Amino acid sequence: MTRFGATILGCEGLRLTADEKAFFRDVRPFGFILFARNIDTADQIRALCDELRDCVAHDAPILIDQEGGRVQRLRQPLATEWTPPLEFVAAAGDAAERAMYLRYCITAHELRALGIDANCAPLVDVACAETHPFLKNRCYGMSSDLVASLGRAVAEGMAAGGVYSVLKHIPGHGRAQADSHLDLPRVSADRAALDRDFAPFKALNDLPMGMTAHLVYEALDEAPATTSQVMMGLIRDEIGFDGLIMTDDISMQALSGPLATRSRDSIAAGCDVVLHCNGDFAEMQEVAAASGEMTEAAQTRAQAVLDRRPQPETVDIPAFTAELEALLAG
């Protein structure tokens, strides 16, 4: 069995450099993630995905953030342009569940056609009045039950398109009043209130992969969830999530200290994989060295992800598009 490195990594540009190829062969990241800097044409994306997978001895998942709205790495003509999820759900009204299924099934087919097989969605953070603007319109709603049902529709739509789900930001980012790309959010809500935020993640605890939240839940622990053994224990034992857990981007400014320390602390807390996104070669070397190989438990979860690779169903995308347009037109 292939031993996976405990990382998911980005790359610098449109094609791999010789140094990147040698590095990826050596450290064997479990997967890769693409950003706008890696995207030009359809043929170029497919060639890059082939290069990435050729570097490792397994069919590595290739991730992207394709939520729609602001967080959408693929744009026209490569992919459908979507309104932000919160606005989309409001426009769909009572048909929101079906509309979200159709939207993300269409998205998944667009991704698979380019060689990308994992989307960092559904985002089931429950919005509230205080949610920071960086996140708010990326949410699906302000009710735990609604968010959970729409999150399930998103996951099912993507699976029908042959794309993995990455559940985020576990165990819940909706109360954050700071942008975790820049600062460490602190949530002061008591445990009873936090259960509202945790509920959608519990409802979707069967999804194959999840991404952590870089924030402090003061009622539970003073460490950010990504590096907190208390919070990782809650995710596993109370939320019941037994899929592969990756950190949110380890280079975000919510976390402090050297990247090597952040990476080691995340693995020690119970994360399976460290996600590093910006493609900086020196940083990737630091993160990979600190993260090392997966633990036995992480290796088992990673293999389960590969064994559960969704296969695209035969669907009529033009018909789905027409149905979605009719739903949104009321």
Coordinates of C-alpha atoms in Angstrom, one line a residue:
M1 CA 0.0 0.0 0.0
T2 CA 1.3 3.5 -0.9
R3 CA 2.3 5.5 2.1
F4 CA 0.9 9.0 1.8
G5 CA 2.5 12.1 3.0
A6 CA 0.3 14.0 5.5
T7 CA -0.2 17.0 3.1
I8 CA -2.3 18.4 0.4
L9 CA -0.3 20.9 -1.6
G10 CA -0.6 23.6 -4.2
C11 CA 1.9 24.4 -7.0
E12 CA 3.3 27.6 -8.4
G13 CA 2.0 28.0 -12.0
L14 CA 0.4 26.5 -15.0
R15 CA 2.7 23.6 -15.3
L16 CA 5.1 21.9 -12.8
T17 CA 8.7 22.8 -12.6
A18 CA 11.4 20.1 -12.5
D19 CA 11.9 20.9 -8.8
E20 CA 8.2 20.6 -8.0
K21 CA 8.0 17.2 -9.8
A22 CA 11.0 15.8 -7.8
F23 CA 9.7 17.2 -4.6
F24 CA 6.2 15.8 -5.0
R25 CA 7.7 12.4 -5.9
D26 CA 9.7 12.4 -2.7
V27 CA 7.0 13.6 -0.2
R28 CA 4.0 11.9 -1.9
P29 CA 1.2 14.3 -0.9
F30 CA -2.2 12.7 -0.6
G31 CA -3.7 15.3 -2.9
F32 CA -3.3 18.7 -4.5
I33 CA -5.3 22.0 -4.7
L34 CA -5.6 24.4 -7.6
F35 CA -6.0 28.2 -7.6
A36 CA -6.5 30.9 -10.2
R37 CA -2.7 31.0 -10.8
N38 CA -2.9 27.4 -12.0
I39 CA -5.7 28.0 -14.5
D40 CA -5.6 29.1 -18.2
T41 CA -7.2 26.8 -20.7
A42 CA -9.0 23.5 -20.5
D43 CA -6.2 21.6 -22.1
Q44 CA -3.6 23.2 -19.8
I45 CA -5.7 22.3 -16.7
R46 CA -6.0 18.7 -17.8
A47 CA -2.3 18.5 -18.5
L48 CA -1.4 19.9 -15.1
C49 CA -3.7 17.5 -13.3
D50 CA -2.0 14.6 -15.2
E51 CA 1.4 15.9 -14.2
L52 CA 0.4 16.1 -10.6
R53 CA -1.0 12.6 -10.4
D54 CA 2.0 11.3 -12.3
C55 CA 4.2 12.5 -9.4
V56 CA 2.6 10.2 -6.9
A57 CA 1.9 6.5 -6.8
H58 CA -1.9 6.9 -6.4
D59 CA -4.9 8.6 -8.1
A60 CA -4.5 11.7 -6.0
P61 CA -7.6 13.8 -5.4
I62 CA -7.2 17.3 -7.0
L63 CA -9.2 19.9 -5.1
I64 CA -10.5 23.3 -5.9
D65 CA -12.7 26.0 -4.3
Q66 CA -15.7 26.2 -6.6
E67 CA -18.4 27.5 -4.3
G68 CA -19.7 30.1 -6.7
G69 CA -19.8 33.8 -6.1
R70 CA -16.5 35.3 -4.8
V71 CA -15.0 31.9 -4.1
Q72 CA -14.9 30.4 -7.6
R73 CA -11.5 29.6 -9.2
L74 CA -12.9 28.6 -12.5
R75 CA -14.7 31.3 -14.5
Q76 CA -16.3 31.6 -17.9
P77 CA -15.7 30.1 -20.5
L78 CA -14.3 27.2 -18.4
A79 CA -17.3 27.0 -16.0
T80 CA -20.7 28.5 -15.1
E81 CA -20.7 31.7 -13.2
W82 CA -22.8 31.5 -10.1
T83 CA -24.3 34.0 -7.7
P84 CA -23.1 33.7 -4.0
P85 CA -24.9 30.8 -2.3
L86 CA -26.9 32.9 0.2
E87 CA -28.4 34.9 -2.6
F88 CA -28.9 31.8 -4.8
V89 CA -30.8 30.1 -2.0
A90 CA -33.0 33.1 -1.4
A91 CA -33.8 33.3 -5.1
A92 CA -34.7 29.7 -5.2
G93 CA -37.1 29.9 -2.3
D94 CA -39.0 26.7 -1.6
A95 CA -37.1 25.0 -4.4
A96 CA -33.7 25.7 -2.8
E97 CA -32.9 22.1 -2.1
R98 CA -33.4 20.9 -5.7
A99 CA -31.8 24.1 -7.0
M100 CA -28.6 23.5 -5.0
Y101 CA -28.5 19.8 -6.1
L102 CA -28.7 20.9 -9.8
R103 CA -26.2 23.7 -9.3
Y104 CA -23.5 21.5 -7.8
C105 CA -24.1 18.6 -10.1
I106 CA -23.5 21.0 -13.0
T107 CA -20.4 22.3 -11.3
A108 CA -19.1 18.7 -10.7
H109 CA -19.5 17.8 -14.3
E110 CA -17.5 20.9 -15.3
L111 CA -14.8 20.0 -12.8
R112 CA -14.5 16.3 -13.9
A113 CA -14.2 17.4 -17.5
L114 CA -11.0 19.2 -16.5
G115 CA -9.5 16.4 -14.4
I116 CA -10.5 18.0 -11.0
D117 CA -12.3 15.5 -8.7
A118 CA -12.8 17.3 -5.4
N119 CA -14.6 20.5 -4.5
C120 CA -14.2 22.3 -1.2
A121 CA -17.9 22.3 -0.4
P122 CA -20.5 22.0 1.1
L123 CA -19.9 24.9 3.4
V124 CA -22.3 24.3 6.2
D125 CA -21.3 27.2 8.6
V126 CA -24.6 28.6 9.9
A127 CA -24.8 32.4 9.3
C128 CA -25.9 34.8 11.9
A129 CA -26.3 38.6 12.1
E130 CA -22.7 39.0 13.2
T131 CA -21.0 36.7 10.6
H132 CA -18.0 38.4 9.0
P133 CA -18.6 39.6 5.4
F134 CA -15.7 37.4 4.1
L135 CA -18.0 34.4 4.9
K136 CA -21.6 35.5 5.2
N137 CA -22.8 35.3 1.6
R138 CA -20.9 32.0 1.1
C139 CA -23.3 30.4 3.7
Y140 CA -26.5 28.7 2.8
G141 CA -28.7 30.1 5.6
M142 CA -29.3 31.0 9.2
S143 CA -31.0 27.8 10.4
S144 CA -29.1 24.7 11.3
D145 CA -31.8 22.4 9.7
L146 CA -31.9 24.4 6.5
V147 CA -28.1 24.5 6.2
A148 CA -27.9 20.7 6.8
S149 CA -30.5 19.9 4.2
L150 CA -29.0 22.1 1.6
G151 CA -25.5 20.8 2.4
R152 CA -26.8 17.3 1.8
A153 CA -28.2 18.4 -1.6
V154 CA -24.8 19.9 -2.5
A155 CA -22.9 16.7 -1.6
E156 CA -25.4 14.5 -3.5
G157 CA -25.2 16.8 -6.5
M158 CA -21.4 16.7 -6.6
A159 CA -21.4 12.9 -6.1
A160 CA -23.7 12.5 -9.0
G161 CA -21.1 14.5 -11.0
G162 CA -18.3 12.3 -9.8
V163 CA -16.7 14.8 -7.4
Y164 CA -15.7 14.4 -3.8
S165 CA -17.1 16.7 -1.1
V166 CA -14.9 18.5 1.4
L167 CA -17.1 19.5 4.4
K168 CA -16.2 22.9 5.8
H169 CA -15.4 24.6 8.1
I170 CA -15.7 21.9 10.8
P171 CA -17.0 22.3 13.5
G172 CA -18.5 25.7 12.4
H173 CA -17.2 29.1 11.4
G174 CA -20.5 31.1 11.3
R175 CA -20.1 33.1 14.5
A176 CA -16.7 34.4 13.5
Q177 CA -16.5 38.2 13.4
A178 CA -13.0 38.3 11.9
D179 CA -11.6 37.1 8.6
S180 CA -9.4 34.1 9.5
H181 CA -7.2 34.8 6.5
L182 CA -6.0 37.8 8.4
D183 CA -6.8 37.4 12.1
L184 CA -7.7 34.7 14.7
P185 CA -11.5 34.9 15.3
R186 CA -12.6 34.2 18.9
V187 CA -16.1 32.9 19.6
S188 CA -17.5 33.6 23.1
A189 CA -20.8 31.7 22.7
D190 CA -21.6 29.1 25.3
R191 CA -21.8 25.4 24.6
A192 CA -25.5 25.3 24.2
A193 CA -25.3 28.0 21.5
L194 CA -22.4 26.2 19.8
D195 CA -24.5 23.1 19.4
R196 CA -26.5 25.0 16.8
D197 CA -23.3 25.5 14.8
F198 CA -22.2 22.0 15.2
A199 CA -25.5 20.4 14.2
P200 CA -25.1 20.5 10.3
F201 CA -21.7 18.9 10.6
K202 CA -23.2 16.1 12.7
A203 CA -25.9 15.7 10.1
L204 CA -23.3 15.3 7.3
N205 CA -20.7 13.3 9.3
D206 CA -20.6 10.6 6.7
L207 CA -18.9 12.7 4.0
P208 CA -15.5 11.6 3.0
M209 CA -13.4 14.7 3.8
G210 CA -13.6 17.7 6.1
M211 CA -11.7 21.0 6.5
T212 CA -11.1 22.6 9.9
A213 CA -12.0 26.1 11.1
H214 CA -9.2 28.3 12.3
L215 CA -10.9 29.9 15.3
V216 CA -11.1 29.7 19.0
Y217 CA -14.2 28.5 20.8
E218 CA -13.6 30.1 24.2
A219 CA -16.2 27.9 26.0
L220 CA -14.2 24.8 25.1
D221 CA -10.5 25.5 24.6
E222 CA -8.1 28.4 24.1
A223 CA -6.3 26.9 21.1
P224 CA -7.6 27.3 17.6
A225 CA -9.7 24.3 16.6
T226 CA -7.1 23.2 14.0
T227 CA -4.5 22.8 16.7
S228 CA -6.8 21.8 19.6
Q229 CA -6.9 18.3 20.8
V230 CA -10.1 19.2 22.6
M231 CA -11.8 20.4 19.5
M232 CA -10.5 17.5 17.3
G233 CA -11.8 15.1 19.9
L234 CA -15.2 16.8 19.8
I235 CA -15.2 16.5 16.0
R236 CA -14.5 12.8 16.1
D237 CA -16.5 11.8 19.2
E238 CA -19.4 14.1 19.4
I239 CA -20.0 15.3 15.9
G240 CA -19.0 11.8 14.8
F241 CA -17.0 12.7 11.8
D242 CA -14.7 9.8 10.8
G243 CA -13.6 11.0 7.4
L244 CA -10.3 12.5 6.4
I245 CA -9.7 15.8 8.2
M246 CA -7.5 18.4 6.5
T247 CA -6.5 21.7 8.1
D248 CA -7.8 24.9 6.5
D249 CA -4.8 26.6 4.7
I250 CA -2.0 26.3 7.2
S251 CA -0.5 29.7 6.0
M252 CA -3.5 31.8 7.0
Q253 CA -2.8 34.5 9.5
A254 CA -5.3 33.2 12.0
L255 CA -2.5 30.8 13.1
S256 CA 0.7 32.0 14.6
G257 CA 4.3 30.7 14.7
P258 CA 6.4 29.0 12.1
L259 CA 4.7 26.9 9.5
A260 CA 6.6 23.8 10.8
T261 CA 5.2 24.4 14.3
R262 CA 1.7 24.9 13.0
S263 CA 1.9 21.7 10.9
R264 CA 3.2 19.6 13.8
D265 CA 0.6 21.0 16.2
S266 CA -2.2 20.2 13.7
I267 CA -1.1 16.6 13.3
A268 CA -0.6 16.3 17.0
A269 CA -4.1 17.6 17.7
G270 CA -5.6 15.0 15.4
C271 CA -5.8 16.4 11.9
D272 CA -4.9 13.8 9.2
V273 CA -3.5 16.1 6.6
V274 CA -2.0 19.6 6.5
L275 CA -3.3 21.8 3.6
H276 CA -0.9 24.3 2.2
C277 CA -2.2 26.4 -0.7
N278 CA 0.0 29.2 -1.9
G279 CA 2.5 27.1 -3.9
D280 CA 5.6 28.7 -2.4
F281 CA 8.2 26.1 -2.8
A282 CA 10.3 26.8 0.4
E283 CA 7.1 26.9 2.5
M284 CA 5.9 23.6 1.0
Q285 CA 9.2 22.0 1.9
E286 CA 8.9 23.2 5.5
V287 CA 5.3 22.0 5.8
A288 CA 6.0 18.6 4.3
A289 CA 9.1 18.0 6.5
A290 CA 7.1 18.9 9.6
S291 CA 4.0 16.9 8.6
G292 CA 5.8 13.7 7.7
E293 CA 3.9 10.6 6.7
M294 CA 0.3 10.0 7.7
T295 CA -0.4 8.2 10.9
E296 CA -1.9 4.7 10.7
A297 CA -5.4 6.1 11.4
A298 CA -5.0 8.8 8.8
Q299 CA -3.7 6.3 6.3
T300 CA -6.8 4.2 6.8
R301 CA -9.1 7.2 6.3
A302 CA -7.2 8.3 3.2
Q303 CA -7.5 4.8 1.7
A304 CA -11.2 4.8 2.5
V305 CA -11.5 8.1 0.6
L306 CA -9.9 6.6 -2.5
D307 CA -12.0 3.5 -2.2
R308 CA -15.2 5.6 -2.2
R309 CA -14.3 7.7 -5.2
P310 CA -17.6 8.8 -6.7
Q311 CA -18.4 7.9 -10.3
P312 CA -20.3 10.4 -12.5
E313 CA -23.8 9.4 -13.4
T314 CA -25.1 9.9 -16.9
V315 CA -27.2 13.0 -16.6
D316 CA -28.6 15.5 -19.2
I317 CA -26.7 18.7 -18.3
P318 CA -28.7 20.9 -20.7
A319 CA -31.9 19.6 -19.2
F320 CA -30.6 20.2 -15.7
T321 CA -29.6 23.8 -16.7
A322 CA -33.1 24.4 -18.1
E323 CA -34.7 23.0 -15.0
L324 CA -32.6 25.2 -12.8
E325 CA -33.4 28.3 -14.8
A326 CA -37.1 27.6 -14.5
L327 CA -36.8 27.1 -10.7
L328 CA -35.0 30.4 -10.3
A329 CA -37.5 32.2 -12.5
G330 CA -40.3 31.1 -10.1

